[in-house]
Each structure stands twice: as structure tokens, then as C-alpha cells.
PDB file of C-alpha atoms and ligand atoms in Angstrom:
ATOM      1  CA  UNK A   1     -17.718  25.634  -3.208  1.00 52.00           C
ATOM      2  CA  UNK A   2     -16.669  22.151  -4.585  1.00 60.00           C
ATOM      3  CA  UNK A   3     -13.671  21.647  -5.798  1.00 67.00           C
ATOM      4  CA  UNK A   4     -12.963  22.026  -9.621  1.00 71.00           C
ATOM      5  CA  UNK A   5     -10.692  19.027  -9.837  1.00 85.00           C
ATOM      6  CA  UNK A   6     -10.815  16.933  -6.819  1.00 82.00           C
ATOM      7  CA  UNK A   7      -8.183  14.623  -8.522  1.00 86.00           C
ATOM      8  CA  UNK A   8      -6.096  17.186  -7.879  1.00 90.00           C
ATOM      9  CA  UNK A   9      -3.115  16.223  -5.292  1.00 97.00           C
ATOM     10  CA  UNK A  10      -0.872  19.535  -5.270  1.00 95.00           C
ATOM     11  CA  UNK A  11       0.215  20.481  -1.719  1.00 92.00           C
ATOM     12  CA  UNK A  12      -0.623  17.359  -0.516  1.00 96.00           C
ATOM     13  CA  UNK A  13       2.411  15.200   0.703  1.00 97.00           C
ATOM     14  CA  UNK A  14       2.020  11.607   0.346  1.00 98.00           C
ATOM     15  CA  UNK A  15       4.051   8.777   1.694  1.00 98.00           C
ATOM     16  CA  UNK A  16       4.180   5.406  -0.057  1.00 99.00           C
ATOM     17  CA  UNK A  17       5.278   2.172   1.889  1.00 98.00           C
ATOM     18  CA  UNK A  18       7.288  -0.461  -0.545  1.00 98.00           C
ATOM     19  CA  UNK A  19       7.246   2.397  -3.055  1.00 98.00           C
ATOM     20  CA  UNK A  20      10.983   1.370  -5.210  1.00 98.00           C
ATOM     21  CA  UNK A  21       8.915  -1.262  -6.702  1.00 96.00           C
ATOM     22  CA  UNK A  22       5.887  -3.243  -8.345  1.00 97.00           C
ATOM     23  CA  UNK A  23       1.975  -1.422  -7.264  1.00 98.00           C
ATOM     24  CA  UNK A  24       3.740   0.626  -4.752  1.00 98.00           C
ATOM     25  CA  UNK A  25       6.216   2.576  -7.587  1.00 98.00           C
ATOM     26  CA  UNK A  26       3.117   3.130  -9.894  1.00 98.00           C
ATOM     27  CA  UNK A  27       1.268   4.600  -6.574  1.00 98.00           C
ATOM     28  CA  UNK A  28       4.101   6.944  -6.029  1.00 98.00           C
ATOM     29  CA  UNK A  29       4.669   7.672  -9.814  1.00 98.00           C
ATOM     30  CA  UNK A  30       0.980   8.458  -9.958  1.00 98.00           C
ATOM     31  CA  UNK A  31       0.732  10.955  -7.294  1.00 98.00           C
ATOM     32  CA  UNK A  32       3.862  12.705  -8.066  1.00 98.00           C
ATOM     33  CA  UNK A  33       1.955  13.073 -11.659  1.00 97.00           C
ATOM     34  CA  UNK A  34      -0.646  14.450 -10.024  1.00 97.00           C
ATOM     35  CA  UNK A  35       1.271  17.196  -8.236  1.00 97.00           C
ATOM     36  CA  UNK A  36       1.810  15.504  -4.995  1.00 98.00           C
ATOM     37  CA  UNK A  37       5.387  15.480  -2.788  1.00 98.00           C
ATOM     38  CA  UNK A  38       6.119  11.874  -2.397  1.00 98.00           C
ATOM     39  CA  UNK A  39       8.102   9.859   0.301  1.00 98.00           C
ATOM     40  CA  UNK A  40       9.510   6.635  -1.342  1.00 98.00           C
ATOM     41  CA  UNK A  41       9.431   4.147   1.969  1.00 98.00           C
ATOM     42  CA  UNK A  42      11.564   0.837   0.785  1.00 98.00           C
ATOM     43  CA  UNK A  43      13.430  -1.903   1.810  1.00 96.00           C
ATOM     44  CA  UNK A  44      16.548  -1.637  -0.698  1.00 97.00           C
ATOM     45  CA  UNK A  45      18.681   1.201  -0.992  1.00 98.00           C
ATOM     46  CA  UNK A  46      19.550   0.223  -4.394  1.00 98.00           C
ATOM     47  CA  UNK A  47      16.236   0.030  -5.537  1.00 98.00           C
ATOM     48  CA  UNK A  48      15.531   2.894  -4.183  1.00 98.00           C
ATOM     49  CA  UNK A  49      18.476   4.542  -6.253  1.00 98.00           C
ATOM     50  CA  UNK A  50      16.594   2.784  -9.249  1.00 98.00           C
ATOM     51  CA  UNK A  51      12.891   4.298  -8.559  1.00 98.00           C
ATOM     52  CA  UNK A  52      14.449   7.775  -7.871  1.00 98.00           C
ATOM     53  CA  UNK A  53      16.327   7.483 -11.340  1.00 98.00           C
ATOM     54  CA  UNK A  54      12.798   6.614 -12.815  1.00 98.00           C
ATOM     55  CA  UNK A  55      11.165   9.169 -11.521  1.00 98.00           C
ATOM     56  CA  UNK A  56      13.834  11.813 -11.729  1.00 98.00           C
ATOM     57  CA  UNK A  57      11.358  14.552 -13.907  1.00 98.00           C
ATOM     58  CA  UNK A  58       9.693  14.727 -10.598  1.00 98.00           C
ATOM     59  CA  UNK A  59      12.993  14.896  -8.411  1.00 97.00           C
ATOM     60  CA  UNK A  60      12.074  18.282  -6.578  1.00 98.00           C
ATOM     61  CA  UNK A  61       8.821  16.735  -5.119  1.00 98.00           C
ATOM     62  CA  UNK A  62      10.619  13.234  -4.566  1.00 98.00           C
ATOM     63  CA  UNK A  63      11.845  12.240  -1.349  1.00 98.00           C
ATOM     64  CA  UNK A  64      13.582   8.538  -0.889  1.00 98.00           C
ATOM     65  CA  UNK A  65      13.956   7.026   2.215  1.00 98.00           C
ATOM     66  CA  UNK A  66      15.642   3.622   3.393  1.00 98.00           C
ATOM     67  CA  UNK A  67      13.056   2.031   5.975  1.00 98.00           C
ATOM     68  CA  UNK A  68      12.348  -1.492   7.001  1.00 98.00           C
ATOM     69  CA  UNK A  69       9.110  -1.689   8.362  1.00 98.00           C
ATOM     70  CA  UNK A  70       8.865  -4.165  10.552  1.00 98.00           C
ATOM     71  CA  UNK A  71      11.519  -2.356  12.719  1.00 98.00           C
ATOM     72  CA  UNK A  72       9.755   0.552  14.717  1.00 98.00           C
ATOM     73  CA  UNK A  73      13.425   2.547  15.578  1.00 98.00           C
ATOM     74  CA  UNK A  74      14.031   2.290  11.320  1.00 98.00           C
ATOM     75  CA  UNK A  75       9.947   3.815  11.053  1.00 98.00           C
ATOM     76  CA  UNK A  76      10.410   6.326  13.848  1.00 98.00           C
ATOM     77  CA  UNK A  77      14.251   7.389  12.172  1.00 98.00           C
ATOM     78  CA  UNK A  78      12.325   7.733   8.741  1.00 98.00           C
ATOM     79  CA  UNK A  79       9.537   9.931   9.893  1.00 98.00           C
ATOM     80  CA  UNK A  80      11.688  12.195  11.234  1.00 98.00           C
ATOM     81  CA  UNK A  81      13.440  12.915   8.453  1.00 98.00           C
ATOM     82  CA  UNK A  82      10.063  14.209   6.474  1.00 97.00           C
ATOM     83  CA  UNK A  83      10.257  17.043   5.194  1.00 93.00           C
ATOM     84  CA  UNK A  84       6.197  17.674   5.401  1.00 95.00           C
ATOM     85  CA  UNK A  85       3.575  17.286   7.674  1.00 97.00           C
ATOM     86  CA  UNK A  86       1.559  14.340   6.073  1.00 98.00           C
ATOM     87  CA  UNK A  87      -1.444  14.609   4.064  1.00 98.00           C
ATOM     88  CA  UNK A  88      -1.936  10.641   2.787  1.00 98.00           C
ATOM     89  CA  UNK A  89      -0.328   7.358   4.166  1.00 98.00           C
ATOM     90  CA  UNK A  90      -0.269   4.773   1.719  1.00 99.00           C
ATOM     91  CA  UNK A  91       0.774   0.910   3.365  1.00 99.00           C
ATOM     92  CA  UNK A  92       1.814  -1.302   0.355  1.00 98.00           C
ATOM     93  CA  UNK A  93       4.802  -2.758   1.009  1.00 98.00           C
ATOM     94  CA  UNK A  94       4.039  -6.520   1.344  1.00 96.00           C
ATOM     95  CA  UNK A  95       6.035  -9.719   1.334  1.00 95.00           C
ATOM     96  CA  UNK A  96       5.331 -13.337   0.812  1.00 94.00           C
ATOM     97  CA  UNK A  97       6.591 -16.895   2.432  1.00 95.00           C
ATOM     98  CA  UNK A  98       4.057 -19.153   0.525  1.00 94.00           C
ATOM     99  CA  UNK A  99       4.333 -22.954   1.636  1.00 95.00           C
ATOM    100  CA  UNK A 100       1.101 -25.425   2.262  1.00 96.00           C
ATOM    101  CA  UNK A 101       0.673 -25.672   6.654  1.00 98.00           C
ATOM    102  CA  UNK A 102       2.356 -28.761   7.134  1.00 98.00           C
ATOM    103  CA  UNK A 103       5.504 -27.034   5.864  1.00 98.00           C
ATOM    104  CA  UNK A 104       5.084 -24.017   7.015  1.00 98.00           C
ATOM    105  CA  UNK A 105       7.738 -22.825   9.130  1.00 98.00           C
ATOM    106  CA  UNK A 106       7.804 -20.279  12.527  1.00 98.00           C
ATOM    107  CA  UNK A 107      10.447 -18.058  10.444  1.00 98.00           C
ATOM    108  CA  UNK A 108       7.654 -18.159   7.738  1.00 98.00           C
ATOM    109  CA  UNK A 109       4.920 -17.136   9.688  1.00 98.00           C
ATOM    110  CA  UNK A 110       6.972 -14.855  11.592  1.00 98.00           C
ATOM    111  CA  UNK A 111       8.649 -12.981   8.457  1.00 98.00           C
ATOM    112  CA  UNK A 112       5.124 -12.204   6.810  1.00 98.00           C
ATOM    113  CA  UNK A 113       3.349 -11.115   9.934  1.00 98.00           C
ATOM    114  CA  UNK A 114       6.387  -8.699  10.840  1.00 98.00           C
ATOM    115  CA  UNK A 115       6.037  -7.070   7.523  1.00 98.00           C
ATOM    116  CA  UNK A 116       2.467  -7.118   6.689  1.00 98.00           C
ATOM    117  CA  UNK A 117       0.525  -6.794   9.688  1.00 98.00           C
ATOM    118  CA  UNK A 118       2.918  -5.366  11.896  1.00 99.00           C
ATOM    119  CA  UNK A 119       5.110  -3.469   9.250  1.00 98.00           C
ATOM    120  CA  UNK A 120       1.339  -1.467   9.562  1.00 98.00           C
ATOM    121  CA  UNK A 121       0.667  -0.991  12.756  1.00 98.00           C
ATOM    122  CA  UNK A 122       4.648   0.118  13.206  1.00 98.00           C
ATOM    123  CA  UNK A 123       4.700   3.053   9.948  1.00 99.00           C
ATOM    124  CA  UNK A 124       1.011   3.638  10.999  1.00 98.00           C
ATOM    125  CA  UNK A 125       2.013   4.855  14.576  1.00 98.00           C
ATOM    126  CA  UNK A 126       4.961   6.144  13.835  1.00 98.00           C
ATOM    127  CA  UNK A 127       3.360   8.977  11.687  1.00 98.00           C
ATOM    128  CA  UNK A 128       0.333   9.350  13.455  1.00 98.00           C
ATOM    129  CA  UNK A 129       2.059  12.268  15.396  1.00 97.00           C
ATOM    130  CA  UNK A 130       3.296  13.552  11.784  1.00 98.00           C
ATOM    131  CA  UNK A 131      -0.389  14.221   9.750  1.00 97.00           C
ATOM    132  CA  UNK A 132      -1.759  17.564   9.387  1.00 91.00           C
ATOM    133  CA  UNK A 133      -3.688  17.967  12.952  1.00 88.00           C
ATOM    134  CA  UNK A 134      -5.787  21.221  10.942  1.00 87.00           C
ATOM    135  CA  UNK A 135      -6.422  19.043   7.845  1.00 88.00           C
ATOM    136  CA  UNK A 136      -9.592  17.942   7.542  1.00 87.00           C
ATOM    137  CA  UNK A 137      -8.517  15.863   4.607  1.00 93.00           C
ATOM    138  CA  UNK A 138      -6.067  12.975   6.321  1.00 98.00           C
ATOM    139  CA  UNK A 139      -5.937   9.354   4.019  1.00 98.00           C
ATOM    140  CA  UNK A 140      -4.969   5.849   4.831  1.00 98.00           C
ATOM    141  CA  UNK A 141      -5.081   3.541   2.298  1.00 99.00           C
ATOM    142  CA  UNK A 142      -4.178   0.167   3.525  1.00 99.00           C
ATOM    143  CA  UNK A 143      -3.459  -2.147   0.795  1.00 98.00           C
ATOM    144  CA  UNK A 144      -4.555  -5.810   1.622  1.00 98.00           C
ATOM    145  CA  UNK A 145      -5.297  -8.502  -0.636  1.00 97.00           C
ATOM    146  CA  UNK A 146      -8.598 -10.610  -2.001  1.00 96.00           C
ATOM    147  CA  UNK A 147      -6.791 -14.056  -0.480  1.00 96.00           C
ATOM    148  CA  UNK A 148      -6.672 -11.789   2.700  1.00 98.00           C
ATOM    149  CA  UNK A 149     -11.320 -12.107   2.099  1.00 97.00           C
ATOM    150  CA  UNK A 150     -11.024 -15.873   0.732  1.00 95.00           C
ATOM    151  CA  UNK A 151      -7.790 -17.148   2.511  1.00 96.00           C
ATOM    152  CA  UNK A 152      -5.762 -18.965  -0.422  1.00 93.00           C
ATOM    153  CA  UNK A 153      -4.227 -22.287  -0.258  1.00 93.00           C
ATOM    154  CA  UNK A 154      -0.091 -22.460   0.568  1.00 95.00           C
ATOM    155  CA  UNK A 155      -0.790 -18.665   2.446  1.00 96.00           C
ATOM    156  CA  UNK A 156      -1.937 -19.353   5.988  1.00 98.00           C
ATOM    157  CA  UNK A 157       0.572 -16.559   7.196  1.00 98.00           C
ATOM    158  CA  UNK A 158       0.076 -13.646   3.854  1.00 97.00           C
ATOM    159  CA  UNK A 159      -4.086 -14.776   4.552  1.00 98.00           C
ATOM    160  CA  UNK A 160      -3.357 -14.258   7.917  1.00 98.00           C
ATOM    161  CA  UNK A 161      -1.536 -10.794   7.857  1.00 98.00           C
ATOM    162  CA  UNK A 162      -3.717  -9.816   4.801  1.00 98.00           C
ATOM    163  CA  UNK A 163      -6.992  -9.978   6.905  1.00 98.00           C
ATOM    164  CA  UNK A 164      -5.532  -8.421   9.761  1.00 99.00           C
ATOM    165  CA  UNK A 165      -5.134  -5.351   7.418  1.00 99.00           C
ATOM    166  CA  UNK A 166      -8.585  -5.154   6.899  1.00 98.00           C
ATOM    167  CA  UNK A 167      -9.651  -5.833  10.753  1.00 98.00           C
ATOM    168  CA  UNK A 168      -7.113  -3.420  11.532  1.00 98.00           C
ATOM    169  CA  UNK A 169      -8.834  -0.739   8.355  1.00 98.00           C
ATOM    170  CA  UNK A 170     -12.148  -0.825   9.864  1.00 98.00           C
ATOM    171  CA  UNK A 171     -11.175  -0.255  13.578  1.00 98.00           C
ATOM    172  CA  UNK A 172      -9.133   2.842  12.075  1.00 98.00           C
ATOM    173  CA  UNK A 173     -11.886   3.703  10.428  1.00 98.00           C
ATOM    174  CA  UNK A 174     -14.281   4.044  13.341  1.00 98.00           C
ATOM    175  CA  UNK A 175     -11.855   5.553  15.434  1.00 98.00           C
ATOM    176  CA  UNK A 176     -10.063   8.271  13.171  1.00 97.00           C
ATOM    177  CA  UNK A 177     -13.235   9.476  11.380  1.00 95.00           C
ATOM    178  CA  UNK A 178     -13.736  12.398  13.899  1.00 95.00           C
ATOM    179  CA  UNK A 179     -10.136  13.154  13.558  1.00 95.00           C
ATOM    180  CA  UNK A 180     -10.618  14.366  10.166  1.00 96.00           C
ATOM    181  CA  UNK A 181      -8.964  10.985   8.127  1.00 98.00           C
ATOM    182  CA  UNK A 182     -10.917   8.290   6.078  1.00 98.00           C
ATOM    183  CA  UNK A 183      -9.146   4.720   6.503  1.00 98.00           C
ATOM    184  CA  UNK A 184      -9.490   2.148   3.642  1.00 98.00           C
ATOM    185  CA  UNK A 185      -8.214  -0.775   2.384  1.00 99.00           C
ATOM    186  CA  UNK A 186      -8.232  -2.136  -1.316  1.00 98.00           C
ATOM    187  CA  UNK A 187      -7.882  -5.726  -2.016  1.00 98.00           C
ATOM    188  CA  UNK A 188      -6.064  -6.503  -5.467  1.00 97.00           C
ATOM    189  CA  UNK A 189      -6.308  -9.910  -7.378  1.00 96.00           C
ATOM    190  CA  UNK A 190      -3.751 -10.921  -9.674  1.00 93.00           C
ATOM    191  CA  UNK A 191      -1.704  -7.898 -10.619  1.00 96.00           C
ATOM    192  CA  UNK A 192       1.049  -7.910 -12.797  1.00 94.00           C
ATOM    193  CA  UNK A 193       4.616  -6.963 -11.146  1.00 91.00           C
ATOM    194  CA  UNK A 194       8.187  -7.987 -11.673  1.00 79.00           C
ATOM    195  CA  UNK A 195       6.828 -11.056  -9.705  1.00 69.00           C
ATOM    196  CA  UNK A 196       4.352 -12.517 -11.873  1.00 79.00           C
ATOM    197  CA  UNK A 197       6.162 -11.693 -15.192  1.00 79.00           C
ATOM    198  CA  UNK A 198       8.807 -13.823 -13.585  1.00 76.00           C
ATOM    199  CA  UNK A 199       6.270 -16.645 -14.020  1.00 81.00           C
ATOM    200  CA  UNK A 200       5.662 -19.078 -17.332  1.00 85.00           C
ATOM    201  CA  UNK A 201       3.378 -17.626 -19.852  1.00 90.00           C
ATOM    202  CA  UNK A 202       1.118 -20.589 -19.684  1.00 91.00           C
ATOM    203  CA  UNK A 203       0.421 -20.222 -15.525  1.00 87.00           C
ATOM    204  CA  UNK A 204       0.016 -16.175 -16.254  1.00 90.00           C
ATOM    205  CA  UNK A 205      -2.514 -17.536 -19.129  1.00 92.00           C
ATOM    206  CA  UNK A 206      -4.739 -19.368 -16.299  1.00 92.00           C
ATOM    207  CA  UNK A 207      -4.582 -17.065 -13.712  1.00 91.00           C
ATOM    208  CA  UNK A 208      -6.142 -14.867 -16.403  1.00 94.00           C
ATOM    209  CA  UNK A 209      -8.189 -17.262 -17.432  1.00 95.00           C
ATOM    210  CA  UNK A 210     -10.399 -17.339 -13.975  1.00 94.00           C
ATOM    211  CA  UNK A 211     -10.987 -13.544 -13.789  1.00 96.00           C
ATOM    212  CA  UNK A 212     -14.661 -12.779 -15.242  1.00 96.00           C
ATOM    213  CA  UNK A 213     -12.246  -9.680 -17.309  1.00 95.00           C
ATOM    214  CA  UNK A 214      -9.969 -11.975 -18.362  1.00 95.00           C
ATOM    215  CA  UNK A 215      -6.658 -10.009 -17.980  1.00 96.00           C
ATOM    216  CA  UNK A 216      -4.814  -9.804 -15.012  1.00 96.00           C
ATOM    217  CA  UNK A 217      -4.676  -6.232 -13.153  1.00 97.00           C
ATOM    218  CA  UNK A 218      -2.230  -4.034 -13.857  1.00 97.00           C
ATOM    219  CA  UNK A 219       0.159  -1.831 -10.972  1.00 98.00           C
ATOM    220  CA  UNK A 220      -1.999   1.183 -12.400  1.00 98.00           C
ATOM    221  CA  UNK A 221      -5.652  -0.137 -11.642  1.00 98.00           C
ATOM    222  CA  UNK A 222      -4.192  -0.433  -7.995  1.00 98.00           C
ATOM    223  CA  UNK A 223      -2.776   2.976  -8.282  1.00 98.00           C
ATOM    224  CA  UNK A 224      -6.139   4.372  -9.664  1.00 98.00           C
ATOM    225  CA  UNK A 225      -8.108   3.000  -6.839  1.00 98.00           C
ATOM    226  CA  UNK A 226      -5.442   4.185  -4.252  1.00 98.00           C
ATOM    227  CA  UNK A 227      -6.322   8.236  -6.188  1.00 98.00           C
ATOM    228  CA  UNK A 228      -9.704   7.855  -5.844  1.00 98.00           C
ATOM    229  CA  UNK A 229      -9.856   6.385  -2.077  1.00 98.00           C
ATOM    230  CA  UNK A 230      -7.230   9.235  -1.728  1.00 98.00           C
ATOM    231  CA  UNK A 231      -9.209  12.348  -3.442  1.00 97.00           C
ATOM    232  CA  UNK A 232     -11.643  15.088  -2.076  1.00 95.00           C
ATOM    233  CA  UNK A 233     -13.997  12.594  -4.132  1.00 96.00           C
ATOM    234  CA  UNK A 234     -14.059  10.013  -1.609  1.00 97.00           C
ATOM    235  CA  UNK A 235     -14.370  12.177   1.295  1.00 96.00           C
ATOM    236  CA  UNK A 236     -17.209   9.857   2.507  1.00 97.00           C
ATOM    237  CA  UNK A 237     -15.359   6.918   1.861  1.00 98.00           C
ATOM    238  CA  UNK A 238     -14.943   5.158   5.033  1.00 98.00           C
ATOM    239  CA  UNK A 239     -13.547   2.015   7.356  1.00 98.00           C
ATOM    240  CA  UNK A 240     -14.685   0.250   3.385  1.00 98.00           C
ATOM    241  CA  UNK A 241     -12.894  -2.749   1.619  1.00 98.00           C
ATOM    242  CA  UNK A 242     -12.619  -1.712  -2.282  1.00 98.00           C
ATOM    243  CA  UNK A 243     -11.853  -5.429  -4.131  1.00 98.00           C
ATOM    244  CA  UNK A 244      -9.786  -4.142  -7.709  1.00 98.00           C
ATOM    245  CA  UNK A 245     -10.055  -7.882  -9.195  1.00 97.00           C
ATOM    246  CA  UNK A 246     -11.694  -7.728 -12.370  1.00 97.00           C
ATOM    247  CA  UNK A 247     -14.356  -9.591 -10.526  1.00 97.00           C
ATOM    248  CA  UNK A 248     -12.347 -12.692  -9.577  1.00 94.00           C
ATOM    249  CA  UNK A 249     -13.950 -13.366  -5.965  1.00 86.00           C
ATOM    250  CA  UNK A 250     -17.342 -12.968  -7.385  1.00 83.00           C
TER     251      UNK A 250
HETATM  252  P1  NAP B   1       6.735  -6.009  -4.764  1.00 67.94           P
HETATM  253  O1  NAP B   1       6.974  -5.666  -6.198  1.00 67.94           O
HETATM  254  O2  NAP B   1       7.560  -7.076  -4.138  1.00 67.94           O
HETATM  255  O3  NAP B   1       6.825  -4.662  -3.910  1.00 67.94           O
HETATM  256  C1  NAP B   1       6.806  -4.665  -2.527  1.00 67.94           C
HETATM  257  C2  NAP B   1       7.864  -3.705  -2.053  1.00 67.94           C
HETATM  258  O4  NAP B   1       7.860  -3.719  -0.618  1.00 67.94           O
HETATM  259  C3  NAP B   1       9.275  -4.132  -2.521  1.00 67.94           C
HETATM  260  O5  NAP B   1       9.978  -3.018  -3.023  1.00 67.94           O
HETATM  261  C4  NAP B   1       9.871  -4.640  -1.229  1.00 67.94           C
HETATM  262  O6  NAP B   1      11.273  -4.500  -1.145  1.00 67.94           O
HETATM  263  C5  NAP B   1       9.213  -3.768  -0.203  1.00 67.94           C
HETATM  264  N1  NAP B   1       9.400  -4.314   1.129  1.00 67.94           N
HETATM  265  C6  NAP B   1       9.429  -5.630   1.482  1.00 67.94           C
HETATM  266  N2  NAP B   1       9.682  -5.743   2.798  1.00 67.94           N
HETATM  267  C7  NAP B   1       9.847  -4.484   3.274  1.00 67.94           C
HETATM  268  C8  NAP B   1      10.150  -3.960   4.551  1.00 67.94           C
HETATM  269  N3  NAP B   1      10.360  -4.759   5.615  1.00 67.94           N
HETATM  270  N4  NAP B   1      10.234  -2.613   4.696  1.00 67.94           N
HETATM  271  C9  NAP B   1      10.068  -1.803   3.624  1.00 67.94           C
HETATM  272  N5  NAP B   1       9.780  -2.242   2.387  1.00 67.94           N
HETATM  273  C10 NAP B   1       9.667  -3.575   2.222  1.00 67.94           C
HETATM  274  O7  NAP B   1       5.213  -6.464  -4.531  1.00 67.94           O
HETATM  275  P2  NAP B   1       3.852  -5.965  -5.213  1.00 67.94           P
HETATM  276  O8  NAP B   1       3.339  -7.105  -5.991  1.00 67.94           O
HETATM  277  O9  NAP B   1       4.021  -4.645  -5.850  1.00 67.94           O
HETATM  278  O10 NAP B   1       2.935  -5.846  -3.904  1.00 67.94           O
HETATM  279  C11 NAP B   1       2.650  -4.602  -3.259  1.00 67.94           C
HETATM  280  C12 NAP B   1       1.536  -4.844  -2.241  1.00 67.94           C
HETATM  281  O11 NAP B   1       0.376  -5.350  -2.913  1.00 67.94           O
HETATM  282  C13 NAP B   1       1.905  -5.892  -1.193  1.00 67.94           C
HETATM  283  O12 NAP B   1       1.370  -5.514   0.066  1.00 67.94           O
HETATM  284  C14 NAP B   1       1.229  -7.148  -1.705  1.00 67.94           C
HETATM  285  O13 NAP B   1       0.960  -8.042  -0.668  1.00 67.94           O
HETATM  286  C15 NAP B   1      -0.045  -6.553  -2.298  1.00 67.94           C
HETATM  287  N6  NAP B   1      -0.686  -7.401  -3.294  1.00 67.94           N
HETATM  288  C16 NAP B   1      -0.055  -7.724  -4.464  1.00 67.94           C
HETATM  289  C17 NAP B   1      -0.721  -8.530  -5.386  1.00 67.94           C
HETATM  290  C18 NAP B   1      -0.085  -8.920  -6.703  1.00 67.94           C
HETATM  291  O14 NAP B   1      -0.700  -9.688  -7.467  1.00 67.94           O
HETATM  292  N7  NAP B   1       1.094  -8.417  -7.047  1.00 67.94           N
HETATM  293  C19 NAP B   1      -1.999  -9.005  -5.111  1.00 67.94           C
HETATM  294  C20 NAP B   1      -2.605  -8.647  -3.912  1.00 67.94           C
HETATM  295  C21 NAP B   1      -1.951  -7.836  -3.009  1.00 67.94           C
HETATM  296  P3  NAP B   1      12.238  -5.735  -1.562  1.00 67.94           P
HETATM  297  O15 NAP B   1      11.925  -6.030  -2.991  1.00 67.94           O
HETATM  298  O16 NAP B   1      13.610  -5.197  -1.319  1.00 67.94           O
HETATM  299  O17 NAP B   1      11.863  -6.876  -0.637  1.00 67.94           O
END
């Protein structure tokens, strides 16, 4: 029988990497919305305290939990504090070191590749062990970026870790399907966060300006995509690359 609302997420515990702020709050804020249990996965312990105050009509279903993620003992302390087995992994949180090659520096490079790329690989593993092993409804959504497609100038290392994501999406894909998970990644254009509203009007103004919508994205198109990919919808939905940039890298 198919299911009557397959945008339906109760029972279904999901944790959210980089979740206190920016795409990766509106992911968590969504699901718990939907009926979902949510682990909040962040850097900051105070903005942690902020998300969890945000979210607070939700606080029964909310877990928050202080991880770095480019530390595998901080990952593996984290998952053993869930609560759940896991239902839906999504890896947002994301950091960037932007400076042109020549100035590039190793700390650079090696900052955004920790988090990133291996930041993946380390919450990735370190929950493997903690998914349903009866569901046959197991989600990764990796979430990468369009410069990680097109490369982007002053972001050899984010370009770098960004298409990693996806190389590392499609082996996942292949190799987890008959394990009973899909594995996808979505690649966002310009998305409005904290980060870009920190920027002049004008500058937000052209980066609009080049997308064939004309706006830029907000956290909740992200968030959308990251329900769909997520849903009984998308079951065959697999090891694929879903660009949510109003068209920019046509
Ligand atoms: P954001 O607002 O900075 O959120 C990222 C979150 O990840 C922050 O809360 C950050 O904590 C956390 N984080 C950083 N390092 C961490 C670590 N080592 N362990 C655990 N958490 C860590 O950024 P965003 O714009 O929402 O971006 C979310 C994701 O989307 C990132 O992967 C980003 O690369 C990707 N993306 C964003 C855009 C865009 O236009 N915004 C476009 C394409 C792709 P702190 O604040 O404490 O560092």
C-alpha cells in the first residue's frame, strides 16, 4: 500500500551536522515540524543553547549535542550519547578559508578539508554502526556545494572538499544501496544565512543579479530539497547530485 503522506517524518530520528545555525537550523527546524526526533550536531555550545531556545515547542523530540567534526573521539563520544537508532544522516556543517592560491595557506587548506571532507567521512563512520540495520528506509544527504561542480575562484580548498563530497556521495551510493540507504548530495548556490546578510546590499544585489531566478536561495529551499531526498518519495533517489540554485550553473 503506498503511503498516504510520504512527507511524513514521525518515528524517524534524524541527525543534522552544523544544525545551531544558517541551512543546517532550518533542516533541523523542518524535520522536527514534520514529526521527526532531531539531533542538533554543532560546533558552539552557545549556539547550540540559542537553536534549542528557538526550537523549544519541539523540546521533547530535540536532542543537542556539542561535536566537532573533524575530531573522530568528539563524533564517536556524540553518537553514543543518541538516544535512537538512526533513521536519516544529514552532513551540513561546512566552513570556509577563502583566499586566491598564491595566498593560500597549509592551515587554510588544512582547516577546510578537516571539516568538510573529512568532518564527513569521520560523523559518516561513526554512525554507520548506529542506523536502523531492519530499516529499509536509511538517508544520507550530503550537502556539497555548486563551486564544489564549477570550482570558484579564491576556494581551491572549499572546491576541493566540496567535490570530494560528491565523489565521496556516489561511491556511498553504489555501495550502501543493497543495505537499504539512498546517499545524495545537494549542491546550493547562493543562499542566504547570517553570512551573506553580513554582506553590503549592493554585492547581495549582484550575486542575485546572475541567478536566471533572480533571488538568492533561501535556508528553506535547502531544507525542502534535504525532505524530499529524505522522504519515502525519493526512495529511488540514488548516488544523484540535486543542484538547488535557481539555475545559476546553467
Ligand atoms: P553556517 O551558518 O556557518 O553553518 C554551518 C554550521 O556548521 C555552523 O553552526 C558552524 O559552527 C558549524 N560547524 C563549523 N565547523 C564545525 C565543526 N568542526 N563541527 C561541528 N560543526 C561545525 O553556514 P551555512 O551557510 O548554513 O552552510 C551550511 C552548509 O551549506 C555548509 O556545508 C556550506 O558549505 C554549505 N553551503 C552553503 C552555501 C551558502 O550560500 N550559504 C552555499 C553552498 C553550500 P560555528 O558557527 O560555531 O563555526
Amino acid at each position: 500500500m503506498t503511503n498516504p503522506n510520504p512527507f511524513s517524518f514521525q518515528n524517524k530520528t534524524v541527525v543534522v551536522t552544523g544544525g545551531a545555525s544558517g541551512i543546517g537550523f532550518q533542516i533541523a527546524k523542518s524535520f522536527l515540524e514534520a514529526g521527526a526526533k532531531v539531533s542538533v550536531w554543532d560546533y558552539s555550545p552557545a549556539a547550540l543553547e540559542t537553536a534549542k531556545s528557538a526550537l523549544a515547542t519541539h523540546g521533547d523530540r530535540l536532542q543537542t549535542l556539542s561535536v566537532d567534526v573533524s575530531q573522530r573521539d568528539s563524533v564517536k563520544k556524540a553518537a553514543a550519547e543518541l538516544k535512537n537508532p538512526v533513521d536519516i544522516l544529514v552532513n551540513n556543517a561546512g566552513i570556509t578559508r577563502d583566499k586566491s592560491f598564491a595566498k593560500m595557506t597549509e592551515e587554510d587548506w588544512d582547516a577546510v578539508i578537516a571539516v568538510n571532507l573529512t568532518g564527513l567521512f569521520n560523523v559518516t563512520k561513526g554512525l554507520f554502526e548506529h542506523f536502523s540495520p531492519t530499516s529499509s528506509h536509511k538517508r544520507i544527504v550530503n550537502i556539497s556545494s555548486v563551486v564544489g561542480l564549477y570550482g570558484n575562484f579564491g576556494q581551491t580548498n572549499y572546491a576541493a572538499a566540496k567535490a570530494g563530497v560528491i565523489g565521496m556521495t556516489k561511491t556511498w551510493g553504489k555501495e550502501l544501496g543493497r543495505k537499504g540507504f539512498t546517499v545524495n548530495a545537494i549542491a546550493p548556490g547562493f543562499i542566504r544565512t547570517p553570512m551573506t546578510e553580513a554582506m553590503p546590499l549592493e554585492v547581495l544585489a549582484q550575486m542575485a543579479a546572475k541567478v536566471p531566478a533572480q533571488r538568492l536561495g533561501e535556508t528553506s529551499d535547502i531544507a525542502n530539497a534535504v525532505m524530499f531526498l529524505s522522504s519515502e518519495a525519493a526512495s529511488y533517489v540514488n548516488a544523484s547530485v540535486l543542484s538547488v540554485d535557481g539555475g545559476l550553473t546553467l
